Short mmCIF file of C-alpha atoms in Angstrom, two decimals:
data_model
loop_
_atom_site.label_atom_id
_atom_site.label_comp_id
_atom_site.label_asym_id
_atom_site.label_seq_id
_atom_site.Cartn_x
_atom_site.Cartn_y
_atom_site.Cartn_z
CA MET A 287 256.45 148.22 91.69
CA ARG A 288 258.15 146.22 94.43
CA ARG A 289 261.25 146.43 96.61
CA VAL A 290 264.20 144.05 96.72
CA ALA A 291 267.31 144.04 98.88
CA PHE A 292 270.29 145.83 97.35
CA GLN A 293 272.48 142.72 97.68
CA THR A 294 269.84 140.62 95.92
CA LEU A 295 269.68 143.10 93.04
CA TYR A 296 273.47 143.14 92.77
CA ASP A 297 273.63 139.33 92.80
CA GLU A 298 271.12 139.06 89.93
CA PHE A 299 273.02 141.60 87.84
CA TYR A 300 276.25 139.72 88.57
CA CYS A 301 274.82 136.33 87.55
CA ALA A 302 273.43 137.74 84.29
CA LEU A 303 276.81 139.26 83.41
CA THR A 304 278.87 136.15 84.17
CA ALA A 305 276.38 134.14 82.08
CA VAL A 306 277.30 136.15 78.97
CA GLY A 307 281.03 135.81 79.55
CA PHE A 308 282.16 138.58 81.90
CA SER A 309 285.06 137.71 84.16
CA ASP A 310 284.44 137.81 87.90
CA GLN A 311 286.06 141.20 88.50
CA ARG A 312 284.41 142.90 85.54
CA ALA A 313 281.01 141.42 86.31
CA ALA A 314 281.33 142.61 89.92
CA LEU A 315 282.12 146.20 88.87
CA CYS A 316 279.35 146.46 86.28
CA ALA A 317 276.81 144.80 88.58
CA LYS A 318 277.76 147.26 91.33
CA LEU A 319 277.32 150.28 89.04
CA PHE A 320 273.93 149.14 87.70
CA ALA A 321 272.69 148.24 91.19
CA GLU A 322 273.86 151.59 92.64
CA ASN A 323 272.08 153.48 89.86
CA GLN A 324 268.82 151.73 90.76
CA ARG A 325 269.50 152.21 94.49
CA ASP A 326 269.97 155.96 94.04
CA GLY A 327 266.70 156.35 92.15
CA VAL A 328 268.34 156.69 88.72
CA TYR A 329 265.91 154.18 87.21
CA SER A 330 266.73 155.27 83.66
CA HIS A 331 270.19 153.68 83.95
CA GLY A 332 269.53 150.72 86.18
CA LEU A 333 267.13 147.93 85.27
CA ASN A 334 265.82 150.04 82.40
CA ARG A 335 269.10 149.88 80.46
CA PHE A 336 270.42 146.51 81.62
CA PRO A 337 268.71 144.23 79.05
CA GLY A 338 270.01 146.35 76.16
CA PHE A 339 273.48 146.33 77.70
CA VAL A 340 273.50 142.53 77.98
CA GLU A 341 272.13 142.13 74.46
CA SER A 342 274.96 144.26 73.05
CA MET A 343 277.41 141.90 74.75
CA LYS A 344 275.69 138.82 73.33
CA GLN A 345 275.82 140.29 69.84
CA LYS A 346 279.54 141.09 70.24
CA LYS A 347 278.89 144.79 69.60
CA VAL A 348 281.29 145.58 72.44
CA ASP A 349 284.57 143.84 73.26
CA PHE A 350 283.99 143.09 76.94
CA SER A 351 287.50 141.67 77.35
CA ALA A 352 289.27 144.86 76.15
CA SER A 353 291.16 147.05 78.63
CA PRO A 354 291.86 150.79 78.25
CA GLU A 355 295.45 151.78 77.46
CA LYS A 356 297.42 154.98 78.10
CA VAL A 357 298.67 156.47 74.84
CA LYS A 358 300.06 159.85 75.93
CA SER A 359 301.19 161.49 79.18
CA LEU A 360 301.70 165.21 79.86
CA GLY A 361 302.22 165.21 83.62
CA ALA A 362 298.82 165.77 85.20
CA LEU A 363 297.05 165.19 81.85
CA GLU A 364 296.84 161.86 80.03
CA GLN A 365 295.17 160.43 76.93
CA TRP A 366 293.77 156.90 76.98
CA ASP A 367 292.36 154.57 74.32
CA GLY A 368 289.31 152.57 75.38
CA LYS A 369 289.97 149.93 72.69
CA GLY A 370 286.24 149.71 71.96
CA GLY A 371 285.66 148.10 75.34
CA VAL A 372 282.85 148.29 77.91
CA GLY A 373 282.04 151.91 78.64
CA LEU A 374 281.45 151.41 82.37
CA ILE A 375 284.78 149.64 82.87
CA ASN A 376 286.72 152.18 80.78
CA ALA A 377 285.12 155.14 82.56
CA HIS A 378 285.80 153.71 86.02
CA ALA A 379 289.45 153.03 85.12
CA CYS A 380 290.01 156.51 83.68
CA MET A 381 288.39 158.34 86.60
CA GLN A 382 290.52 156.25 88.93
CA ARG A 383 293.57 157.35 86.97
CA ALA A 384 292.46 161.00 87.18
CA ILE A 385 292.16 160.57 90.96
CA GLU A 386 295.68 159.12 91.16
CA LEU A 387 297.04 162.05 89.15
CA ALA A 388 295.18 164.49 91.41
CA GLN A 389 296.65 162.87 94.51
CA GLN A 390 300.09 163.37 92.95
CA HIS A 391 299.70 166.82 91.36
CA GLY A 392 296.67 168.35 93.11
CA MET A 393 294.59 167.88 89.98
CA GLY A 394 294.45 165.27 87.25
CA GLY A 395 292.78 164.93 83.88
CA VAL A 396 292.23 162.02 81.51
CA GLY A 397 290.88 162.17 77.97
CA LEU A 398 289.42 158.86 76.81
CA LYS A 399 288.75 157.97 73.17
CA ASN A 400 287.27 154.94 71.44
CA THR A 401 284.97 153.96 74.30
CA ASN A 402 281.26 153.16 74.67
CA HIS A 403 278.18 154.21 76.64
CA TRP A 404 279.07 154.63 80.32
CA MET A 405 275.43 154.61 81.53
CA ARG A 406 275.22 157.11 84.44
CA ALA A 407 277.64 160.03 84.29
CA GLY A 408 277.24 160.75 88.00
CA ALA A 409 278.68 157.36 88.97
CA TYR A 410 282.19 158.48 88.03
CA ALA A 411 281.94 161.94 89.57
CA LEU A 412 280.83 160.19 92.79
CA GLN A 413 283.80 157.84 92.43
CA ALA A 414 286.06 160.89 92.71
CA ALA A 415 284.11 162.23 95.69
CA ASP A 416 284.47 158.87 97.45
CA ASN A 417 288.23 159.49 97.18
CA ASN A 418 287.98 163.01 98.66
CA CYS A 419 288.27 164.63 95.24
CA ILE A 420 286.04 167.03 93.38
CA GLY A 421 285.04 165.11 90.25
CA ILE A 422 284.00 166.43 86.83
CA CYS A 423 283.33 164.25 83.80
CA TRP A 424 281.44 164.33 80.54
CA THR A 425 280.99 162.45 77.29
CA ASN A 426 279.96 163.27 73.77
CA THR A 427 277.30 161.24 71.94
CA THR A 428 275.82 160.67 68.54
CA PRO A 429 273.74 163.67 67.30
CA LEU A 430 270.52 163.62 69.35
CA MET A 431 269.33 167.24 69.37
CA PRO A 432 268.87 170.07 66.90
CA PRO A 433 270.96 173.17 67.68
CA TRP A 434 268.95 176.22 68.61
CA GLY A 435 267.29 177.66 65.52
CA SER A 436 267.27 174.40 63.55
CA ALA A 437 265.18 171.25 63.25
CA GLU A 438 268.14 169.13 62.10
CA LYS A 439 269.93 166.97 64.68
CA LYS A 440 273.56 168.12 64.87
CA ILE A 441 274.56 168.18 68.56
CA GLY A 442 274.91 165.47 71.18
CA ASN A 443 273.10 165.16 74.47
CA ASN A 444 276.59 165.16 76.05
CA PRO A 445 275.89 164.44 79.78
CA VAL A 446 278.12 166.17 82.32
CA ALA A 447 278.49 165.50 86.04
CA PHE A 448 280.04 167.39 88.98
CA ALA A 449 280.54 165.99 92.47
CA ILE A 450 281.89 167.56 95.66
CA PRO A 451 282.90 165.29 98.58
CA ARG A 452 281.06 165.77 101.85
CA ASP A 453 280.93 163.59 104.95
CA ARG A 454 277.16 163.99 105.28
CA GLY A 455 276.62 162.95 101.65
CA HIS A 456 278.23 164.12 98.45
CA ILE A 457 276.86 166.97 96.38
CA LEU A 458 276.12 165.77 92.83
CA LEU A 459 274.90 167.52 89.71
CA ASP A 460 274.39 165.04 86.87
CA MET A 461 272.66 166.41 83.81
CA ALA A 462 272.15 165.87 80.11
CA MET A 463 272.13 168.77 77.68
CA SER A 464 268.46 168.18 76.96
CA GLN A 465 265.72 169.22 79.36
CA TYR A 466 265.14 165.50 80.00
CA SER A 467 267.55 162.68 79.19
CA ASN A 468 266.50 159.95 76.78
CA GLY A 469 266.58 157.49 79.68
CA LYS A 470 264.16 159.63 81.69
CA LEU A 471 261.84 159.91 78.68
CA GLU A 472 261.90 156.13 78.29
CA VAL A 473 261.00 155.57 81.95
CA LEU A 474 258.12 158.07 81.90
CA ARG A 475 256.76 156.67 78.64
CA ARG A 476 256.84 153.19 80.14
CA GLN A 477 254.95 154.48 83.20
CA GLY A 478 252.42 156.35 81.06
CA GLN A 479 253.32 159.70 82.64
CA GLN A 480 253.58 163.18 81.17
CA LEU A 481 256.52 165.51 81.72
CA PRO A 482 256.01 168.32 84.27
CA LEU A 483 257.41 170.81 81.71
CA PRO A 484 257.80 170.72 77.91
CA GLY A 485 260.83 168.61 77.03
CA GLY A 486 260.94 168.68 73.25
CA TYR A 487 258.98 168.82 70.02
CA ASP A 488 256.47 166.45 68.44
CA ASN A 489 256.41 165.56 64.74
CA GLN A 490 254.42 168.74 64.03
CA GLY A 491 257.17 170.88 65.54
CA LYS A 492 255.15 171.83 68.61
CA LEU A 493 256.51 171.80 72.16
CA THR A 494 255.15 168.84 74.08
CA GLN A 495 255.11 167.21 77.52
CA ASN A 496 254.50 163.76 76.01
CA PRO A 497 257.71 161.68 76.36
CA GLY A 498 256.64 159.26 73.63
CA ASP A 499 256.16 162.07 71.12
CA ILE A 500 259.64 163.43 71.86
CA LEU A 501 261.27 160.01 71.52
CA GLU A 502 259.46 159.53 68.21
CA SER A 503 260.40 162.93 66.78
CA ARG A 504 263.93 162.72 68.26
CA ARG A 505 263.82 166.46 68.83
CA ALA A 506 264.66 166.98 72.49
CA LEU A 507 264.73 170.53 73.82
CA PRO A 508 268.20 171.79 74.89
CA ILE A 509 268.45 173.06 78.47
CA GLY A 510 268.35 176.85 78.50
CA TYR A 511 267.40 176.86 74.80
CA TRP A 512 270.37 178.46 72.96
CA LYS A 513 272.59 178.22 76.06
CA GLY A 514 272.24 174.44 76.29
CA SER A 515 272.81 174.18 72.57
CA GLY A 516 276.06 176.12 72.87
CA LEU A 517 277.19 174.20 75.95
CA ALA A 518 276.61 170.86 74.19
CA LEU A 519 278.78 172.00 71.30
CA MET A 520 281.58 173.19 73.61
CA LEU A 521 281.60 169.93 75.59
CA ASP A 522 281.84 167.96 72.35
CA MET A 523 284.76 170.03 71.07
CA ILE A 524 286.70 169.85 74.35
CA ALA A 525 286.16 166.07 74.67
CA THR A 526 287.30 165.56 71.08
CA VAL A 527 290.46 167.65 71.52
CA VAL A 528 291.45 166.38 74.99
CA SER A 529 290.89 162.70 74.14
CA GLY A 530 292.15 162.82 70.56
CA GLY A 531 289.00 160.91 69.65
CA GLN A 532 285.87 161.37 67.58
CA SER A 533 283.46 164.29 67.58
CA THR A 534 279.67 164.06 67.61
CA HIS A 535 279.34 164.45 63.85
CA GLN A 536 281.90 161.69 63.26
CA ILE A 537 280.08 159.39 65.69
CA GLY A 538 276.83 160.12 63.88
CA ASN A 539 278.32 159.07 60.53
CA GLN A 540 278.89 155.55 61.92
CA GLY A 541 275.20 154.71 62.02
CA THR A 542 275.29 153.50 65.63
CA GLU A 543 276.73 155.16 68.72
CA HIS A 544 280.16 153.81 69.59
CA SER A 545 283.75 155.07 69.86
CA VAL A 546 282.70 158.15 71.85
CA SER A 547 285.06 160.62 73.56
CA GLN A 548 285.09 161.42 77.29
CA VAL A 549 286.88 163.61 79.83
CA PHE A 550 287.59 162.89 83.52
CA ILE A 551 288.91 165.55 85.90
CA ALA A 552 289.70 165.31 89.62
CA PHE A 553 290.84 167.92 92.16
CA ASP A 554 292.37 166.66 95.41
CA THR A 555 290.52 168.73 98.01
CA THR A 556 292.73 167.50 100.86
CA LYS A 557 295.64 169.37 99.24
CA LEU A 558 293.53 172.54 98.95
CA MET A 559 292.03 172.95 102.41
CA GLY A 560 291.69 169.63 104.19
CA GLN A 561 288.52 167.57 104.55
CA ASN A 562 287.29 169.25 107.75
CA VAL A 563 287.51 172.75 106.29
CA LEU A 564 285.86 171.53 103.08
CA ASN A 565 282.96 170.05 105.03
CA GLU A 566 282.49 173.27 107.01
CA THR A 567 282.60 175.37 103.83
CA ILE A 568 280.11 173.20 101.93
CA ASP A 569 277.78 172.84 104.94
CA THR A 570 277.69 176.64 105.35
CA ILE A 571 276.75 177.09 101.69
CA ILE A 572 274.05 174.39 101.92
CA GLN A 573 272.61 175.85 105.13
CA ASP A 574 272.22 179.23 103.43
CA PHE A 575 270.78 177.57 100.33
CA HIS A 576 268.15 175.80 102.44
CA THR A 577 266.94 179.13 103.86
CA ALA A 578 265.41 179.96 100.46
CA ALA A 579 261.62 180.08 100.88
CA PRO A 580 259.95 177.46 98.63
CA LEU A 581 257.21 178.53 96.25
CA ASP A 582 255.14 175.41 96.97
CA GLU A 583 253.89 174.90 100.50
CA GLY A 584 255.13 171.69 102.09
CA LYS A 585 258.12 171.42 99.78
CA SER A 586 261.74 172.44 100.28
CA VAL A 587 264.41 173.75 97.96
CA ARG A 588 266.83 170.88 97.24
CA TYR A 589 270.51 171.07 96.44
CA PRO A 590 271.89 168.85 93.64
CA GLY A 591 272.04 165.26 94.85
CA GLU A 592 269.79 165.74 97.88
CA GLY A 593 267.00 163.69 96.33
CA MET A 594 269.52 160.99 95.42
CA LEU A 595 270.68 160.71 99.03
CA ARG A 596 267.09 160.35 100.23
CA SER A 597 266.41 157.63 97.66
CA ARG A 598 269.60 155.83 98.65
CA LYS A 599 268.71 155.90 102.36
CA GLU A 600 265.21 154.59 101.65
CA SER A 601 266.54 151.89 99.32
CA LEU A 602 268.99 150.61 101.91
CA GLU A 603 266.39 150.64 104.68
CA LYS A 604 263.34 149.31 102.81
CA GLY A 605 264.79 147.73 99.68
CA VAL A 606 265.46 149.04 96.19
CA LEU A 607 262.40 150.03 94.20
CA VAL A 608 262.07 148.02 90.95
CA ASP A 609 259.51 147.71 88.19
CA GLU A 610 257.82 144.30 88.48
CA GLU A 611 258.15 143.42 84.78
CA GLN A 612 261.77 144.56 84.58
CA TRP A 613 262.58 142.55 87.70
CA LYS A 614 261.04 139.38 86.22
CA GLU A 615 262.98 139.97 83.00
CA LEU A 616 266.22 140.15 84.97
CA LEU A 617 265.44 136.97 86.90
CA ASN A 618 264.84 135.07 83.66
CA MET A 619 267.73 136.61 81.74
CA TYR A 620 270.41 134.04 82.52
CA LYS A 621 268.03 131.09 82.98
CA GLU A 622 266.82 130.92 79.38
#
C-alpha cells in the first residue's frame, strides 16, 4: 500500500476517462466521485471498481453520452428515464433534482429507471447533505441473494443510504442488504483476509468467513437474516413502482445487470428547524450515543459515518491510501 495526494488521484481518474471518450464535464464528475470514494476509505468502489467501469465504456456496454430525461411530474415527485446512461452521472443528476424539489416543497423525490450501476450509494446521500438536506437513496440490482429459507437467488443486494447534514461532518449510513457487500468481499479476497463474522455460505451450504468462498457460491447472507431478506424485497418493489422501471427479477432475466431502478429523496432541513437547531439536535444525540461503554477496551462506539470522516481527514493530511498494483494499473490505463 502507498499514499498519493487526492488531487493526483483525481487527475489520473480524469485522464483515464477522457481517454475513452468522456467529455470534460462528465469526466470531472466521475473522477471526483471515484476519488472521493477512495479518499473516504470506501476502497470497494474506488480503484477496485474503476478498471471494470472503464472497460464497460470501451466495450460500449453503457452509453456515456446519454443524459437522463424527466418523463413525469407530480409536484414534489418526479419520474426520470436514465436512457441507459452512466449510472454515476444519472444518479448525481436525479439527487440534484430531488434537492431542488425539496428546496421548493420541503421534500422532493425522484424515481429513476433504465440506469446503470452508481458505484457508492452514500455518495448521493452525502450530495444531499452537502446541500443542507437529509438524503435517502437506494437501488435495486440483479438477483444476488437467496431469500431467507431458500438457496435460490431471488432478491437483490439493493444498497440503501441515509445522510443527515451536520457542520462537524455529516452522519452517513450506507449499507447493502447482505452482511458484506460484493465490493467488500472482493477487497478482502484480494488482501487475503477473512471476514470478522460469517457473511454467507460456501458451496456446501455452510456459513463461512471466507470472502472467496462466498463470491464463488454467490450466496451472501442477508443482514438480519429474514429481516434483511424482507427489506431487500420491499426496496425492490418500491423502486420499481416509484421509477416505473424494472424489478430485480426482470433485471436478472437480462443476463447482465443493467437498466436498474433507483429512488432519490431529499428533505430540506432548513425549512424544518434551521441549520443551527439541526446541528444542536444531532450533536446532542451523538454525545449521548458516545457515552455507551464499549465492550472492547481501547475502542469506542462509532456512529454511522464516523469512520469515514476519520479516513477522509487522514487521506487529506497524509494522502489517499491506494493498493500498489491497482495504482500502477491506473497509471498505465490511458498510456497503452
